[in-house]
Backbone as numpy.savetxt, mean C-alpha at the origin, in Angstrom:
# Nx Ny Nz CAx CAy CAz Cx Cy Cz
-4.80 1.88 13.97 -6.11 1.32 13.65 -6.91 2.31 12.81
-7.57 1.82 11.75 -8.39 2.70 10.93 -9.83 2.71 11.42
-10.12 1.89 12.43 -11.50 1.71 12.81 -12.02 2.82 13.70
-13.28 3.14 13.47 -14.05 4.05 14.31 -15.49 3.72 14.01
-16.41 4.31 14.78 -17.82 4.10 14.47 -18.12 4.55 13.05
-17.48 5.64 12.62 -17.73 6.15 11.28 -17.25 5.16 10.22
-16.11 4.51 10.47 -15.61 3.54 9.49 -16.57 2.38 9.35
-17.06 1.85 10.46 -17.97 0.72 10.37 -19.27 1.12 9.68
-19.68 2.37 9.85 -20.85 2.86 9.12 -20.59 2.85 7.62
-19.39 3.32 7.23 -19.05 3.35 5.80 -18.95 1.94 5.25
-18.37 1.03 6.05 -18.25 -0.35 5.60 -19.62 -0.99 5.43
-20.55 -0.68 6.32 -21.91 -1.19 6.21 -22.55 -0.72 4.90
-22.30 0.53 4.54 -22.82 1.07 3.28 -22.24 0.30 2.10
-20.92 0.04 2.15 -20.26 -0.67 1.05 -20.82 -2.08 0.91
-21.02 -2.76 2.05 -21.58 -4.12 2.01 -22.96 -4.11 1.37
-23.76 -3.10 1.71 -25.11 -3.01 1.14 -25.04 -2.72 -0.36
-24.04 -1.94 -0.79 -23.88 -1.65 -2.22 -23.46 -2.91 -2.99
-22.66 -3.75 -2.34 -22.25 -5.00 -2.98 -23.43 -5.97 -3.03
-24.28 -5.94 -2.00 -25.47 -6.77 -2.02 -25.80 -7.38 -0.68
-24.81 -7.99 -0.04 -25.03 -8.65 1.24 -23.69 -9.08 1.81
-23.71 -9.53 3.07 -22.49 -10.06 3.67 -22.02 -11.29 2.90
-22.97 -12.15 2.52 -22.62 -13.37 1.80 -21.97 -13.05 0.46
-22.54 -12.08 -0.26 -21.99 -11.72 -1.57 -20.62 -11.05 -1.41
-20.47 -10.22 -0.38 -19.18 -9.59 -0.12 -18.12 -10.64 0.17
-18.46 -11.62 1.00 -17.52 -12.69 1.33 -17.14 -13.49 0.09
-18.12 -13.74 -0.78 -17.85 -14.51 -1.99 -16.89 -13.76 -2.92
-17.14 -12.46 -3.11 -16.31 -11.68 -4.02 -14.88 -11.54 -3.50
-14.72 -11.48 -2.17 -13.40 -11.27 -1.58 -12.73 -12.59 -1.19
-13.45 -13.71 -1.40 -12.91 -15.05 -1.08 -12.52 -15.15 0.40
-13.42 -14.68 1.26 -13.22 -14.80 2.70 -14.50 -15.38 3.31
-14.42 -15.75 4.58 -15.59 -16.29 5.28 -16.57 -15.17 5.63
-17.85 -15.51 5.70 -18.85 -14.51 6.08 -18.57 -13.98 7.48
-18.07 -14.85 8.36 -17.76 -14.40 9.73 -16.66 -13.34 9.72
-15.75 -13.42 8.75 -14.69 -12.41 8.63 -15.28 -11.06 8.28
-16.22 -11.04 7.33 -16.86 -9.79 6.94 -17.62 -9.20 8.12
-18.27 -10.04 8.89 -19.01 -9.55 10.06 -18.06 -8.92 11.08
-16.89 -9.53 11.27 -15.91 -8.96 12.20 -15.45 -7.59 11.72
-15.22 -7.45 10.41 -14.85 -6.15 9.86 -15.95 -5.13 10.13
-17.19 -5.53 9.84 -18.32 -4.61 10.00 -18.49 -4.18 11.45
-18.23 -5.10 12.37 -18.40 -4.81 13.79 -17.16 -4.20 14.43
-16.08 -4.02 13.65 -14.86 -3.43 14.18 -14.01 -4.38 14.97
-14.23 -5.69 14.80 -13.48 -6.66 15.58 -12.14 -7.05 15.00
-11.92 -6.75 13.72 -10.63 -7.05 13.09 -10.43 -6.12 11.90
-9.20 -6.07 11.41 -8.84 -5.16 10.33 -8.84 -5.87 8.98
-9.50 -5.33 7.97 -9.32 -5.87 6.62 -7.89 -5.61 6.15
-7.30 -6.59 5.50 -5.99 -6.37 4.91 -6.11 -5.36 3.77
-4.97 -4.82 3.38 -4.95 -3.77 2.36 -5.63 -4.23 1.07
-5.34 -5.47 0.65 -5.92 -5.96 -0.60 -7.44 -6.06 -0.50
-7.95 -6.36 0.71 -9.39 -6.45 0.88 -10.04 -5.07 0.86
-9.36 -4.07 1.44 -9.88 -2.70 1.38 -10.00 -2.24 -0.07
-8.97 -2.55 -0.87 -9.00 -2.16 -2.28 -10.16 -2.83 -3.00
-10.38 -4.13 -2.71 -11.46 -4.85 -3.37 -12.83 -4.41 -2.86
-12.93 -4.05 -1.58 -14.19 -3.52 -1.07 -14.56 -2.24 -1.81
-13.56 -1.37 -2.02 -13.82 -0.14 -2.76 -14.18 -0.45 -4.21
-13.50 -1.44 -4.78 -13.75 -1.81 -6.17 -15.18 -2.34 -6.35
-15.56 -3.34 -5.56 -16.86 -3.97 -5.75 -18.01 -3.09 -5.25
-17.72 -2.23 -4.26 -18.75 -1.31 -3.80 -18.81 -0.05 -4.64
-17.84 0.10 -5.56 -17.75 1.26 -6.44 -17.75 2.56 -5.64
-16.84 2.60 -4.65 -16.67 3.81 -3.84 -15.20 4.20 -3.86
-14.93 5.42 -3.43 -13.56 5.90 -3.34 -12.83 5.19 -2.20
-11.62 4.71 -2.47 -10.84 4.06 -1.43 -10.52 5.04 -0.30
-10.21 6.30 -0.65 -9.93 7.31 0.38 -11.15 7.53 1.27
-12.33 7.56 0.66 -13.56 7.74 1.44 -13.79 6.56 2.37
-13.60 5.34 1.86 -13.83 4.15 2.67 -12.92 4.13 3.89
-11.64 4.41 3.70 -10.68 4.30 4.79 -10.77 5.47 5.76
-10.90 6.70 5.23 -10.78 7.88 6.09 -12.03 8.75 6.15
-12.98 8.52 5.24 -14.15 9.38 5.18 -13.92 10.66 4.42
-12.72 10.82 3.83 -12.39 12.05 3.12 -12.85 11.97 1.66
-13.26 13.12 1.12 -13.66 13.18 -0.28 -15.05 12.64 -0.50
-15.41 12.51 -1.79 -16.72 12.01 -2.16 -16.77 10.49 -2.04
-17.94 9.97 -1.70 -18.09 8.52 -1.61 -17.94 7.89 -2.99
-18.57 8.48 -3.97 -18.58 7.90 -5.31 -17.50 8.55 -6.15
-16.55 7.77 -6.67 -15.52 8.35 -7.52 -16.11 8.84 -8.83
-15.39 9.76 -9.47 -15.88 10.31 -10.74 -15.97 9.24 -11.80
-15.09 8.24 -11.73 -15.14 7.09 -12.63 -15.21 5.86 -11.76
-16.02 4.87 -12.14 -16.17 3.67 -11.34 -14.83 3.03 -11.02
-14.65 2.63 -9.75 -13.40 1.99 -9.35 -13.15 0.74 -10.16
-14.21 -0.05 -10.37 -14.04 -1.28 -11.13 -13.60 -0.98 -12.55
-14.10 0.14 -13.13 -13.68 0.51 -14.48 -12.22 0.94 -14.48
-11.81 1.69 -13.45 -10.42 2.14 -13.37 -9.47 0.96 -13.28
-9.78 0.03 -12.36 -8.89 -1.09 -12.15 -8.82 -1.97 -13.38
-9.95 -2.10 -14.08 -9.95 -2.91 -15.30 -9.00 -2.35 -16.34
-8.80 -1.01 -16.34 -7.91 -0.40 -17.31 -6.48 -0.90 -17.17
-6.11 -1.34 -15.96 -4.73 -1.69 -15.69 -4.44 -3.16 -15.92
-5.39 -3.88 -16.49 -5.20 -5.31 -16.70 -5.59 -5.71 -18.11
-5.16 -4.90 -19.09 -5.47 -5.17 -20.48 -4.17 -5.36 -21.25
-4.30 -5.92 -22.46 -3.12 -6.12 -23.28 -2.58 -7.52 -23.12
-1.85 -7.98 -24.13 -1.38 -9.35 -24.14 0.01 -9.51 -23.54
0.85 -8.47 -23.61 2.24 -8.60 -23.17 2.54 -7.83 -21.90
1.67 -6.90 -21.53 1.96 -6.03 -20.40 0.81 -6.02 -19.40
1.18 -5.83 -18.14 0.21 -5.53 -17.09 0.43 -4.09 -16.67
-0.64 -3.41 -16.31 -0.57 -2.00 -15.97 -0.79 -1.82 -14.47
0.22 -1.28 -13.81 0.19 -1.10 -12.36 -0.29 0.32 -12.06
-1.30 0.47 -11.20 -1.82 1.81 -10.89 -0.84 2.63 -10.07
-0.71 3.90 -10.43 0.09 4.84 -9.64 -0.86 5.66 -8.78
-0.62 5.62 -7.46 -1.47 6.35 -6.53 -0.85 7.70 -6.18
-1.71 8.63 -5.84 -1.28 9.98 -5.48 -0.76 9.97 -4.05
0.33 9.22 -3.86 0.97 9.10 -2.55 2.44 9.43 -2.71
2.94 10.34 -1.90 4.36 10.66 -1.88 4.96 10.12 -0.60
6.03 9.35 -0.73 6.70 8.81 0.45 8.01 9.55 0.65
8.40 9.69 1.89 9.60 10.45 2.21 10.84 9.59 2.05
11.78 10.09 1.24 13.12 9.52 1.21 14.05 10.60 1.75
13.55 11.29 2.76 14.29 12.38 3.39 13.81 12.48 4.82
13.38 13.66 5.24 12.96 13.81 6.63 11.61 14.50 6.76
10.91 14.74 5.64 9.66 15.48 5.71 8.45 14.59 5.84
7.30 15.22 6.00 6.03 14.52 6.04 5.19 14.97 4.86
4.37 14.08 4.34 3.61 14.37 3.15 2.16 13.96 3.33
1.28 14.67 2.65 -0.13 14.32 2.68 -0.35 13.07 1.82
-1.17 12.17 2.31 -1.46 10.94 1.59 -2.86 11.00 1.00
-2.96 10.81 -0.31 -4.23 10.66 -0.98 -4.26 9.27 -1.60
-5.45 8.79 -1.94 -5.56 7.43 -2.44 -6.11 7.38 -3.85
-6.08 8.49 -4.58 -6.60 8.50 -5.93 -5.58 7.89 -6.89
-6.08 7.19 -7.90 -5.22 6.68 -8.96 -4.97 7.82 -9.94
-3.70 8.12 -10.20 -3.37 9.27 -11.05 -2.69 8.86 -12.35
-2.41 7.59 -12.52 -1.76 7.14 -13.74 -1.54 5.65 -13.70
-0.76 5.17 -14.65 -0.45 3.75 -14.72 0.90 3.58 -15.38
1.55 2.47 -15.06 2.86 2.17 -15.62 2.84 0.72 -16.09
3.32 0.49 -17.31 3.28 -0.85 -17.89 4.54 -1.63 -17.53
4.33 -2.88 -17.16 5.44 -3.80 -16.89 5.21 -5.08 -17.68
6.29 -5.62 -18.20 6.22 -6.86 -18.96 5.67 -7.98 -18.08
4.66 -8.69 -18.58 4.11 -9.82 -17.83 5.17 -10.89 -17.60
6.06 -11.06 -18.58 7.12 -12.05 -18.44 8.06 -11.66 -17.30
8.40 -10.36 -17.21 9.27 -9.88 -16.14 8.61 -10.07 -14.78
7.33 -9.73 -14.69 6.61 -9.89 -13.43 6.55 -11.36 -13.02
6.31 -12.23 -14.00 6.24 -13.66 -13.70 7.58 -14.18 -13.22
8.66 -13.75 -13.87 9.99 -14.20 -13.46 10.34 -13.73 -12.05
9.77 -12.60 -11.64 10.00 -12.07 -10.30 9.05 -12.67 -9.27
8.09 -13.48 -9.75 7.11 -14.06 -8.85 6.11 -13.05 -8.33
5.81 -12.02 -9.16 4.93 -10.93 -8.74 3.55 -11.06 -9.36
2.54 -10.69 -8.58 1.15 -10.65 -9.06 0.74 -9.19 -9.17
0.24 -8.80 -10.34 -0.06 -7.39 -10.58 -1.06 -6.83 -9.58
-1.94 -7.68 -9.03 -2.93 -7.19 -8.07 -2.31 -6.81 -6.74
-1.05 -7.22 -6.50 -0.36 -6.88 -5.25 0.54 -5.66 -5.40
0.55 -5.03 -6.59 1.53 -3.99 -6.88 0.89 -2.61 -6.97
1.63 -1.61 -6.50 1.24 -0.21 -6.65 2.48 0.61 -6.97
2.26 1.78 -7.57 3.32 2.74 -7.83 3.11 3.95 -6.94
4.18 4.39 -6.26 4.15 5.62 -5.47 5.39 6.43 -5.81
5.42 7.68 -5.39 6.55 8.56 -5.70 7.38 8.82 -4.44
8.71 8.75 -4.59 9.63 9.01 -3.48 10.17 10.43 -3.58
10.14 11.15 -2.46 10.63 12.52 -2.41 11.74 12.61 -1.37
12.88 13.18 -1.76 13.99 13.35 -0.82 15.26 12.67 -1.30
16.35 12.84 -0.54 17.65 12.35 -0.99 18.28 11.34 -0.04
17.53 10.84 0.94 18.16 9.97 1.94 18.52 8.60 1.37
17.90 8.21 0.25 18.19 6.89 -0.33 19.04 6.98 -1.59
19.58 8.17 -1.86 20.52 8.34 -2.98 21.79 7.54 -2.66
22.39 6.81 -3.61 22.10 6.82 -5.05 21.08 5.77 -5.49
20.62 4.91 -4.58 19.71 3.83 -4.98 18.38 4.38 -5.48
17.81 5.32 -4.72 16.54 5.95 -5.09 16.76 7.45 -5.15
16.57 8.02 -6.32 16.76 9.46 -6.49 15.48 10.22 -6.13
15.65 11.48 -5.82 14.51 12.34 -5.52 13.53 12.33 -6.69
12.25 12.20 -6.39 11.17 12.22 -7.36 11.08 10.94 -8.19
11.71 9.87 -7.72 11.63 8.59 -8.43 10.29 7.92 -8.17
9.90 7.06 -9.11 8.73 6.22 -8.92 9.17 4.88 -8.35
8.39 4.35 -7.42 8.71 3.08 -6.77 7.62 2.06 -7.07
8.03 0.87 -7.46 7.11 -0.26 -7.59 7.13 -1.01 -6.27
5.98 -1.07 -5.61 5.90 -1.63 -4.26 4.98 -2.85 -4.27
5.48 -3.95 -3.70 4.66 -5.16 -3.56 3.98 -5.10 -2.19
2.68 -4.87 -2.18 1.96 -4.66 -0.92 1.67 -5.96 -0.19
1.95 -7.10 -0.82 1.77 -8.38 -0.13 2.78 -8.53 1.00
3.91 -7.82 0.88 4.97 -7.90 1.88 4.63 -7.00 3.06
3.77 -7.48 3.96 3.33 -6.68 5.09 4.17 -6.91 6.34
5.15 -7.81 6.25 6.03 -8.08 7.37 7.47 -8.05 6.89
8.39 -7.83 7.83 9.81 -7.85 7.50 10.20 -9.28 7.12
10.70 -9.45 5.90 11.04 -10.78 5.40 12.53 -10.92 5.11
13.31 -9.95 5.54 14.74 -9.97 5.26 15.20 -8.62 4.75
16.51 -8.44 4.70 17.08 -7.16 4.29 16.50 -6.71 2.95
16.19 -5.43 2.87 15.65 -4.86 1.64 15.13 -3.46 1.90
14.61 -2.84 0.84 14.03 -1.50 0.96 12.52 -1.65 1.05
11.95 -1.03 2.07 10.52 -1.13 2.33 9.90 0.26 2.39
8.62 0.34 2.09 7.84 1.54 2.38 7.11 1.27 3.69
7.38 2.11 4.69 6.85 1.86 6.03 6.24 3.15 6.59
5.47 2.98 7.65 5.00 4.13 8.42 5.71 4.07 9.76
6.50 5.12 10.05 7.25 5.19 11.31 7.11 6.59 11.87
6.65 6.67 13.12 6.42 7.97 13.77 5.49 8.85 12.95
4.49 8.24 12.32 3.49 8.99 11.58 3.92 9.44 10.20
5.11 9.02 9.76 5.63 9.43 8.46 5.73 8.22 7.54
5.30 8.38 6.29 5.47 7.34 5.29 6.85 7.50 4.68
7.70 6.49 4.84 9.08 6.61 4.38 9.50 5.36 3.60
10.48 5.54 2.73 11.12 4.43 2.03 12.53 4.30 2.58
12.81 3.20 3.25 14.11 3.00 3.89 14.53 1.54 3.78
15.83 1.35 3.94 16.36 -0.01 3.98 16.20 -0.55 5.40
15.62 -1.74 5.52 15.47 -2.39 6.82 16.45 -3.55 6.92
17.03 -3.68 8.10 18.01 -4.74 8.33 17.86 -5.22 9.77
17.97 -6.52 9.96 17.88 -7.07 11.31 19.13 -6.70 12.10
18.93 -6.21 13.33 20.04 -5.91 14.23 20.39 -7.20 14.96
21.50 -7.82 14.57 21.87 -9.12 15.14 22.25 -9.03 16.60
22.59 -7.84 17.07 22.99 -7.68 18.47 21.79 -7.63 19.41
20.70 -7.00 18.96 19.55 -6.80 19.84 18.31 -7.57 19.41
18.30 -8.04 18.16 17.10 -8.68 17.63 16.08 -7.69 17.12
16.41 -6.40 17.22 15.52 -5.36 16.70 15.76 -5.11 15.22
15.44 -3.90 14.78 15.62 -3.54 13.38 16.45 -2.28 13.26
17.18 -2.19 12.15 17.90 -0.97 11.79 17.18 -0.34 10.61
16.86 0.94 10.71 16.30 1.70 9.60 17.45 2.49 8.99
17.83 2.12 7.77 19.05 2.64 7.17 18.75 3.50 5.95
19.55 4.53 5.76 19.54 5.34 4.55 20.77 5.00 3.73
20.62 4.94 2.41 21.78 4.67 1.56 22.69 5.89 1.44
22.14 7.07 1.71 22.93 8.30 1.73 23.65 8.38 3.08
24.99 8.37 3.09 25.73 8.36 4.36 25.54 9.61 5.21
24.92 10.65 4.64 24.68 11.87 5.42 23.59 11.66 6.47
22.83 10.58 6.34 21.74 10.30 7.28 22.15 9.19 8.23
21.90 9.40 9.51 22.27 8.43 10.52 21.25 7.30 10.60
21.70 6.08 10.90 20.75 4.97 11.05 19.88 5.14 12.29
18.71 4.55 12.25 17.80 4.54 13.40 17.76 3.12 13.93
18.04 2.96 15.22 18.04 1.64 15.84 16.75 1.44 16.63
16.09 0.34 16.36 14.84 0.02 17.04 15.00 -1.26 17.85
14.47 -1.25 19.06 14.42 -2.47 19.85 13.36 -3.40 19.26
13.32 -4.63 19.75 12.30 -5.56 19.27 10.90 -5.00 19.49
10.67 -4.39 20.65 9.35 -3.84 20.95 9.03 -2.67 20.04
10.01 -1.78 19.82 9.79 -0.63 18.94 9.54 -1.08 17.51
10.22 -2.16 17.10 10.06 -2.66 15.73 8.64 -3.16 15.49
7.97 -3.60 16.55 6.60 -4.09 16.41 5.63 -2.98 16.03
6.00 -1.72 16.30 5.12 -0.59 16.01 5.25 -0.10 14.57
6.20 -0.65 13.82 6.36 -0.25 12.43 5.28 -0.92 11.58
4.62 -0.11 10.76 3.61 -0.64 9.83 4.24 -0.70 8.45
4.40 -1.91 7.92 5.02 -2.10 6.62 3.94 -2.07 5.54
4.05 -1.09 4.64 3.12 -0.99 3.51 3.49 -1.99 2.44
4.78 -2.16 2.20 5.21 -3.12 1.19 6.71 -3.03 0.95
7.19 -3.89 0.08 8.62 -3.95 -0.24 8.85 -3.35 -1.62
9.90 -2.53 -1.73 10.22 -1.88 -3.00 10.90 -2.90 -3.92
10.33 -3.06 -5.11 10.84 -4.03 -6.08 11.67 -3.35 -7.16
11.29 -2.11 -7.49 11.91 -1.40 -8.63 11.80 0.09 -8.39
12.79 0.81 -8.89 12.78 2.27 -8.80 13.18 2.84 -10.15
12.49 3.90 -10.57 12.82 4.53 -11.84 12.42 5.99 -11.84
13.08 6.76 -12.67 12.76 8.18 -12.76 13.68 8.89 -13.72
13.56 10.21 -13.76 14.38 11.00 -14.67 15.84 11.00 -14.23
16.73 11.08 -15.20 18.16 11.17 -14.92 18.51 12.61 -14.57
């Protein structure tokens, strides 16, 4: 849970910067009662709503979620996001200063946008992808070699917040952000966390343990230096 008294205080500030609960609900296309629940700590905003709250409130996403850093980004969030949606043939996906483990280490997570990567709009459309659901993060480690090499960039669809079938996901497990292959364990109904590198042993989760996994998104594409 990201909620605390401090978070609700920050959210109240963001709502006031946007204008009102009604205006916040309109911009995010949600009910006013939903915004009130967020403000009162009764429910969690989805990831896309947190991003839009930061955008329309013109505050740092890291500050909104964790209270870290300055409230006001050096460049307006709305201006930054607008940069990634220009051009006639390409959409620009923001790269965040987040390193995910494709090994066994832990990494500090920051939420600043540090760059952008262009993808063909035609390719995204053929994949059924919406640019507003996509982020770029960096994978560190060798556990997913040869599929994902150390220091590769990952295109992650954040709309995929639940296990939807075999694939590579970015997840939080035991406090670590990792990129791993998830597979249903047909014997137990739980999940298998698999590495493509055979040097790493699979992790078996029961159904109950699998419920504690937080899925950030599904990996759609990987690229990096040869």
